[in-house]
PDB file of C-alpha atoms in Angstrom:
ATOM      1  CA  UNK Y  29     101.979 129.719 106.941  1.00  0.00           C
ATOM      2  CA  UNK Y  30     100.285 129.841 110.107  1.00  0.00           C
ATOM      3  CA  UNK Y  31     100.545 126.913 112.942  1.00  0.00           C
ATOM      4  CA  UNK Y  32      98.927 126.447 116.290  1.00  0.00           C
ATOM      5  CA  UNK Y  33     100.627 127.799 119.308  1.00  0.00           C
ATOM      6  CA  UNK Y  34     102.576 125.031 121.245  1.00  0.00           C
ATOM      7  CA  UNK Y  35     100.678 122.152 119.016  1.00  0.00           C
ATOM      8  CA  UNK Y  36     103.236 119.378 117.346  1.00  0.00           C
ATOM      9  CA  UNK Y  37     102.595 119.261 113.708  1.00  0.00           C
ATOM     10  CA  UNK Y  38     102.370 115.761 114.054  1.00  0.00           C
ATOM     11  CA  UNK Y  39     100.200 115.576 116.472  1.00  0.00           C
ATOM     12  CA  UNK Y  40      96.720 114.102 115.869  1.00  0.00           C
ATOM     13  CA  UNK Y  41      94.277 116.635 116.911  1.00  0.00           C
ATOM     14  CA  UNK Y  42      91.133 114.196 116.015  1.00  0.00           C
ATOM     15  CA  UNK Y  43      91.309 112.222 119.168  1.00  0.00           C
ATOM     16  CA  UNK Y  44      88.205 112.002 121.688  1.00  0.00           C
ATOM     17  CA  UNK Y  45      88.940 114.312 124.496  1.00  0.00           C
ATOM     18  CA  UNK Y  46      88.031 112.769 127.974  1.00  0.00           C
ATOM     19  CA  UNK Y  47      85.109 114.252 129.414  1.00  0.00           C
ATOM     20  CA  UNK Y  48      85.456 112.532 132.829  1.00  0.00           C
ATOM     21  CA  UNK Y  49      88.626 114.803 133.789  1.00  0.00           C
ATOM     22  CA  UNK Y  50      90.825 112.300 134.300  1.00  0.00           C
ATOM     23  CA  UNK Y  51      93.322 112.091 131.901  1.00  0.00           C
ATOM     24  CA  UNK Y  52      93.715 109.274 129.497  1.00  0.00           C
ATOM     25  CA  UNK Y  53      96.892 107.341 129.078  1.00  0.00           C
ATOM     26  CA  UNK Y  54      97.988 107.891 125.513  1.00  0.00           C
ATOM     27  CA  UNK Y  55      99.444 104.810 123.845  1.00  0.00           C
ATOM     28  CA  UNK Y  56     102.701 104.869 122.609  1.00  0.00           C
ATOM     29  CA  UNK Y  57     104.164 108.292 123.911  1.00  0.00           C
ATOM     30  CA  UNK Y  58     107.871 107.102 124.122  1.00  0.00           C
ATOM     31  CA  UNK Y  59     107.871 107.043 120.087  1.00  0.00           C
ATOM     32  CA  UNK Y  60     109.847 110.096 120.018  1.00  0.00           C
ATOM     33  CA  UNK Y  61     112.239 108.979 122.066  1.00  0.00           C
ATOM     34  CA  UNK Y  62     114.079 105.896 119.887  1.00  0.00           C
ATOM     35  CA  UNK Y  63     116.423 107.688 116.873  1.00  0.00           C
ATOM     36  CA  UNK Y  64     114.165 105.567 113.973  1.00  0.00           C
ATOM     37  CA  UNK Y  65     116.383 107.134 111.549  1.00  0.00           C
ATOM     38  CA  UNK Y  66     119.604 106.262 113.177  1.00  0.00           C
ATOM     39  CA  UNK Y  67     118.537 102.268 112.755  1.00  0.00           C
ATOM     40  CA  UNK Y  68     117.503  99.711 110.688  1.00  0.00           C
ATOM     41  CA  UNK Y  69     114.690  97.664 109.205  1.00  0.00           C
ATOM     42  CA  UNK Y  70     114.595  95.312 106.807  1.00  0.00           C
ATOM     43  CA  UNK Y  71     113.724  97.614 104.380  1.00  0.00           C
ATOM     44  CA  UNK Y  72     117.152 100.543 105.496  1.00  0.00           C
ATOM     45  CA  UNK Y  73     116.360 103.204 107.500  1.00  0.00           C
ATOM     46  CA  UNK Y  74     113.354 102.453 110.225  1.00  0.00           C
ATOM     47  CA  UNK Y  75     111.727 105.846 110.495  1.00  0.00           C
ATOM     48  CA  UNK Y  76     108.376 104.619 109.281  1.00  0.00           C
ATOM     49  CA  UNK Y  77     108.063 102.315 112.353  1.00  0.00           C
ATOM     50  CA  UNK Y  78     106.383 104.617 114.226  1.00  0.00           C
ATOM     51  CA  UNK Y  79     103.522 105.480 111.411  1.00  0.00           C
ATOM     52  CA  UNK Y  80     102.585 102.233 111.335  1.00  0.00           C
ATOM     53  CA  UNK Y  81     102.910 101.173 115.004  1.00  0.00           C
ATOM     54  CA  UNK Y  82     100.267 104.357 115.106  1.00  0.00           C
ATOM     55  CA  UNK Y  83      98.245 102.816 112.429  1.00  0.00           C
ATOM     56  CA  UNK Y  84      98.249  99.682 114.498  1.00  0.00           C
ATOM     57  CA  UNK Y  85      97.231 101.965 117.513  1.00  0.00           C
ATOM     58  CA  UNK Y  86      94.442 103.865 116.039  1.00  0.00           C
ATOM     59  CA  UNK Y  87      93.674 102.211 112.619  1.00  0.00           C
ATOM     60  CA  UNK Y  88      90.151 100.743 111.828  1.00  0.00           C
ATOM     61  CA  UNK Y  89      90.687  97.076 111.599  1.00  0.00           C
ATOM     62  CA  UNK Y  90      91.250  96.617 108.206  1.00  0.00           C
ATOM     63  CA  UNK Y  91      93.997  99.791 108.412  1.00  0.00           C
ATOM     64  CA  UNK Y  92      95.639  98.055 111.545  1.00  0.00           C
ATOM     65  CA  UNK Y  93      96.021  94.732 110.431  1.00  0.00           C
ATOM     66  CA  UNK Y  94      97.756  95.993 107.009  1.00  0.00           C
ATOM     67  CA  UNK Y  95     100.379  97.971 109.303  1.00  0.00           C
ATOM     68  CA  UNK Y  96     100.763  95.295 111.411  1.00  0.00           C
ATOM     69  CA  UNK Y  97     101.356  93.087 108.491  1.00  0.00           C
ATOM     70  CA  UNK Y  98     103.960  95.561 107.189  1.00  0.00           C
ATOM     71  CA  UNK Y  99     105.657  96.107 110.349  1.00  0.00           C
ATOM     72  CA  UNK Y 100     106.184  92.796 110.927  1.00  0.00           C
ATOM     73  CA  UNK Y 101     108.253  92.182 107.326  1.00  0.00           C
ATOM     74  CA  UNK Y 102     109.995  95.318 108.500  1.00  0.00           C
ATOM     75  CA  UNK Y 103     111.280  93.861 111.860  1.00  0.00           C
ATOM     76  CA  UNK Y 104     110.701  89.752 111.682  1.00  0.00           C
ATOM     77  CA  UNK Y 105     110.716  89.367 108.499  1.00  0.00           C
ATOM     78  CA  UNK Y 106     109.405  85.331 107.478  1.00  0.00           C
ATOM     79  CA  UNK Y 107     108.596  84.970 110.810  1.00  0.00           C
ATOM     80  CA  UNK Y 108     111.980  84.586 111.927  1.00  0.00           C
ATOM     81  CA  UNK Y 109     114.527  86.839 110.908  1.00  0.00           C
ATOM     82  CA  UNK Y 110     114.544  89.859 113.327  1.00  0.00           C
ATOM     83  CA  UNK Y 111     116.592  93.221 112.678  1.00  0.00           C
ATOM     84  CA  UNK Y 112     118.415  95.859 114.715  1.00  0.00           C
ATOM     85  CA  UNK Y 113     114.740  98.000 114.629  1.00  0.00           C
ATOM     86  CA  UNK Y 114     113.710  94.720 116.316  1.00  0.00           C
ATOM     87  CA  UNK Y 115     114.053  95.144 119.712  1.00  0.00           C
ATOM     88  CA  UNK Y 116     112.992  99.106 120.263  1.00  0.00           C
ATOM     89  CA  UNK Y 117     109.868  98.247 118.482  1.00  0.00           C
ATOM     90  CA  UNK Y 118     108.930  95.219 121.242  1.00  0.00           C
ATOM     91  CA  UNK Y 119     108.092  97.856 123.981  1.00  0.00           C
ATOM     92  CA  UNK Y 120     105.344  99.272 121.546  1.00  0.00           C
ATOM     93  CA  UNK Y 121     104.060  96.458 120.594  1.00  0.00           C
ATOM     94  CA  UNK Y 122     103.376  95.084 124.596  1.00  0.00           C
ATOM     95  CA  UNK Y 123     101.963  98.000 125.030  1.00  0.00           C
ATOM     96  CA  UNK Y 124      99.328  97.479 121.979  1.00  0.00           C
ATOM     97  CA  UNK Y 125      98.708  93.879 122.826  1.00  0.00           C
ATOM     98  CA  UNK Y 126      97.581  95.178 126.264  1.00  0.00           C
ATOM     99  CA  UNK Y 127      94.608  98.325 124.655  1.00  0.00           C
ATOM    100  CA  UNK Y 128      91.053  96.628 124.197  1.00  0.00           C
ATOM    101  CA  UNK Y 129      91.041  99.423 121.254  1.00  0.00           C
ATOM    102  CA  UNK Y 130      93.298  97.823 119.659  1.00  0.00           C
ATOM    103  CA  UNK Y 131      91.683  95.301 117.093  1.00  0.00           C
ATOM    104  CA  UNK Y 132      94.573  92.737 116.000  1.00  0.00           C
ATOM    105  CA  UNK Y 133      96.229  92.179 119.764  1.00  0.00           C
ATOM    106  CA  UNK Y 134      96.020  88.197 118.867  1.00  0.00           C
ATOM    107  CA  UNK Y 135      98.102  89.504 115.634  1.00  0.00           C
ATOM    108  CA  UNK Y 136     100.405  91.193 117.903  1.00  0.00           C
ATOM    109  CA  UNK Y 137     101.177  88.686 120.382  1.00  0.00           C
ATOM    110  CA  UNK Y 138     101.795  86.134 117.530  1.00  0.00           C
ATOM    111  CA  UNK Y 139     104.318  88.710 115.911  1.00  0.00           C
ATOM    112  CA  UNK Y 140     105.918  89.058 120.031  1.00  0.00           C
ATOM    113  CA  UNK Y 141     105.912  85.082 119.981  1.00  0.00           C
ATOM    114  CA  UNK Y 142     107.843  84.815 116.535  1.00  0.00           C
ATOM    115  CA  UNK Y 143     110.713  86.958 117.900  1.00  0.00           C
ATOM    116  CA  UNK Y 144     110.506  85.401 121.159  1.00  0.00           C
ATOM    117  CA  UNK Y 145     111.479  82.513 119.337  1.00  0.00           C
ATOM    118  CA  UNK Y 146     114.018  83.576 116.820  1.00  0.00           C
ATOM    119  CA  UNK Y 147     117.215  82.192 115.916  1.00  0.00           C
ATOM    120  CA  UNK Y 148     118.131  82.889 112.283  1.00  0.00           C
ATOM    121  CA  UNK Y 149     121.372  84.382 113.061  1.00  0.00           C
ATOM    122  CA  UNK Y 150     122.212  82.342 116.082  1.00  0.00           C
ATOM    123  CA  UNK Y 151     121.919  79.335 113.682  1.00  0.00           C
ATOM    124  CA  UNK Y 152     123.353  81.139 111.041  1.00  0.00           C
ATOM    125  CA  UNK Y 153     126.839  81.900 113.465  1.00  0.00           C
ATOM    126  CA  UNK Y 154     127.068  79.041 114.350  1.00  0.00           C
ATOM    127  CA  UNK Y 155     127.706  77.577 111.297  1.00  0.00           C
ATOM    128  CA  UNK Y 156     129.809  80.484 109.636  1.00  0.00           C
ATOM    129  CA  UNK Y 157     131.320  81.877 112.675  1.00  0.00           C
ATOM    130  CA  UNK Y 158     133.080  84.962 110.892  1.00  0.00           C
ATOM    131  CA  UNK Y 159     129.066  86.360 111.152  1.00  0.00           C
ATOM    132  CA  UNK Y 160     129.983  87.924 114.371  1.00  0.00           C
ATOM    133  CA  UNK Y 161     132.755  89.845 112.916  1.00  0.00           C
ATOM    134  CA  UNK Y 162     130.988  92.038 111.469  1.00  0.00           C
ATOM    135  CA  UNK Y 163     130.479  95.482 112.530  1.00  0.00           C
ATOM    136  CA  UNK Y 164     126.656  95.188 112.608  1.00  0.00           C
ATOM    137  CA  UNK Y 165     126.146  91.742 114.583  1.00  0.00           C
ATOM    138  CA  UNK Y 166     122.474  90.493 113.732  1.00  0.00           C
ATOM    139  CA  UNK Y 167     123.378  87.788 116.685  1.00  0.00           C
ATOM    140  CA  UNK Y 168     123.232  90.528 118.859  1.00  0.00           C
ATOM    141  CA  UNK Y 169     120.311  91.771 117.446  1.00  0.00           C
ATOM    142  CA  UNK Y 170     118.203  88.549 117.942  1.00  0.00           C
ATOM    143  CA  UNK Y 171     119.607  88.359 121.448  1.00  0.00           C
ATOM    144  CA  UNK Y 172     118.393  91.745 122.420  1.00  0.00           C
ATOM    145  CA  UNK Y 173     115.126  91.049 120.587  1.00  0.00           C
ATOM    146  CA  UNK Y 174     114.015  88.261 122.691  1.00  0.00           C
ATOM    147  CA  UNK Y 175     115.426  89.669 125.844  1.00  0.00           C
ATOM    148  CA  UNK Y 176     112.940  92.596 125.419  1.00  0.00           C
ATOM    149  CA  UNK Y 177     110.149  89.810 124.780  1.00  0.00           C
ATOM    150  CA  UNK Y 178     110.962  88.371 127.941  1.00  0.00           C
ATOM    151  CA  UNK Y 179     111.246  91.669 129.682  1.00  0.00           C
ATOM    152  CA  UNK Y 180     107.942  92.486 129.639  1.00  0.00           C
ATOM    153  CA  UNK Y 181     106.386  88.841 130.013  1.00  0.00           C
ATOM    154  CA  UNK Y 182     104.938  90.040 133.316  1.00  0.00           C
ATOM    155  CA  UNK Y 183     101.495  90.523 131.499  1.00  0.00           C
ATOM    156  CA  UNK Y 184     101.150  87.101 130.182  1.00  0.00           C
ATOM    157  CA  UNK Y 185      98.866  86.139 132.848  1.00  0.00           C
ATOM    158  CA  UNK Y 186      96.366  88.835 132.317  1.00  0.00           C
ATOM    159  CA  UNK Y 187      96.498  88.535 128.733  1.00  0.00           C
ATOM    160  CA  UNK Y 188      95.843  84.735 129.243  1.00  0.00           C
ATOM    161  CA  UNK Y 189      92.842  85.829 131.378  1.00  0.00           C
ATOM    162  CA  UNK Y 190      91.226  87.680 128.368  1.00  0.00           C
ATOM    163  CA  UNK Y 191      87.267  86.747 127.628  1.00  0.00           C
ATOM    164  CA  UNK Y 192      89.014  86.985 123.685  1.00  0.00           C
ATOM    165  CA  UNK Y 193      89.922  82.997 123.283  1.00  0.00           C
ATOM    166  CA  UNK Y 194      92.440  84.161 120.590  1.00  0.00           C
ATOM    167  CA  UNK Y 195      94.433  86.241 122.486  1.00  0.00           C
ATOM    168  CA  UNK Y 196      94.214  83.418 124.935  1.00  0.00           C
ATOM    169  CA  UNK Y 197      95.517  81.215 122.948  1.00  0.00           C
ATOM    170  CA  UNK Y 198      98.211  83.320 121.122  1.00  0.00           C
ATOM    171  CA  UNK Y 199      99.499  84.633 124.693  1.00  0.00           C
ATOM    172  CA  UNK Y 200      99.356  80.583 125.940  1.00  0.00           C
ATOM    173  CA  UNK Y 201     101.805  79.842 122.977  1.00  0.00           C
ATOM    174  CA  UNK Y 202     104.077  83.113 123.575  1.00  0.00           C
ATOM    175  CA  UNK Y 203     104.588  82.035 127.146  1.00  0.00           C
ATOM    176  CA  UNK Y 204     105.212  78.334 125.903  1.00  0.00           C
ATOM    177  CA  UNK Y 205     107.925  80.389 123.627  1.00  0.00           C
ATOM    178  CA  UNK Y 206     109.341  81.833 126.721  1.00  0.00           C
ATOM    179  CA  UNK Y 207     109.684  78.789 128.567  1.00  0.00           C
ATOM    180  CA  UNK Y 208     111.761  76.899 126.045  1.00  0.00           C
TER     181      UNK Y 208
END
């Protein structure tokens, strides 16, 4: 079996090359470093978050949107019930909302807005307190969630600046999120 000299295997070798000299910031490049298979997702293990946040990344539109779709059952599933994958994956996903290449930002920043505003298991606690005696808190989960929503809310007011009137919008009703 023969492999390229100091070439990942999973690296994507189809990407456009700059031909300015300047190198171009790669999206999501910190993958690597969260232990996927060490957490969960709605569905178990969350090693396939990365695929599809790449999908997201570099899909057409039709690709993205799917993956998007998917990750967001994986991670805020309904809308509203976040997991422990939840808050490594929020970093990504900022990041995405912010690429022009990417084609479902709006998508993205409604996903960021519906675990900005989650509170399943804060709800849920509060009710049947013995929740948070559980080895694997999902309270803590959802906390950490929206704290890494609201840790990279510095970009709201370029996103709101957009020409793209949905990702206006969507970024105007993350931000109203935020402020609750």
């Amino acid at each position: 079996m023969r492999t390229a000299p100091d070439q990942p295997s999973n690296e994507r070798t189809s990407r456009p090359v700059p031909t300015t000299g300047v190198a171009r910031t790669t999206p999501l490049v910190s993958l690597g470093r969260i232990p996927w298979g060490e957490i969960q997702d709605s569905t178990g293990c969350a090693a396939a978050i990365p695929l599809l946040l790449n999908s997201v990344a570099w899909g057409d539109p039709d690709t993205a949107s799917a993956a998007l779709g998917d990750l967001r059952k994986r991670i805020c599933q309904y809308g509203f019930v976040v997991e422990q994958a939840t808050a490594a994956t929020v970093p990504f996903l900022w990041e995405l909302a912010q690429l022009p290449q990417v084609s479902c930002r709006a998508q993205i920043i409604q996903l960021l807005r519906s675990i900005a505003g989650a509170r399943q298991w804060e709800s849920t606690a509060a009710v049947y307190p013995k929740l948070l005696n559980h080895r694997e808190n999902p309270v803590v989960w959802e906390r950490q969630a929206r704290q890494a929503v609201r840790a990279r809310s510095g970009v709201l007011r370029r996103l709101m600046d957009e020409d793209d009137t949905e990702i206006a919008r969507a970024t105007s009703e993350l931000a109203r999120t935020l402020d609750e």
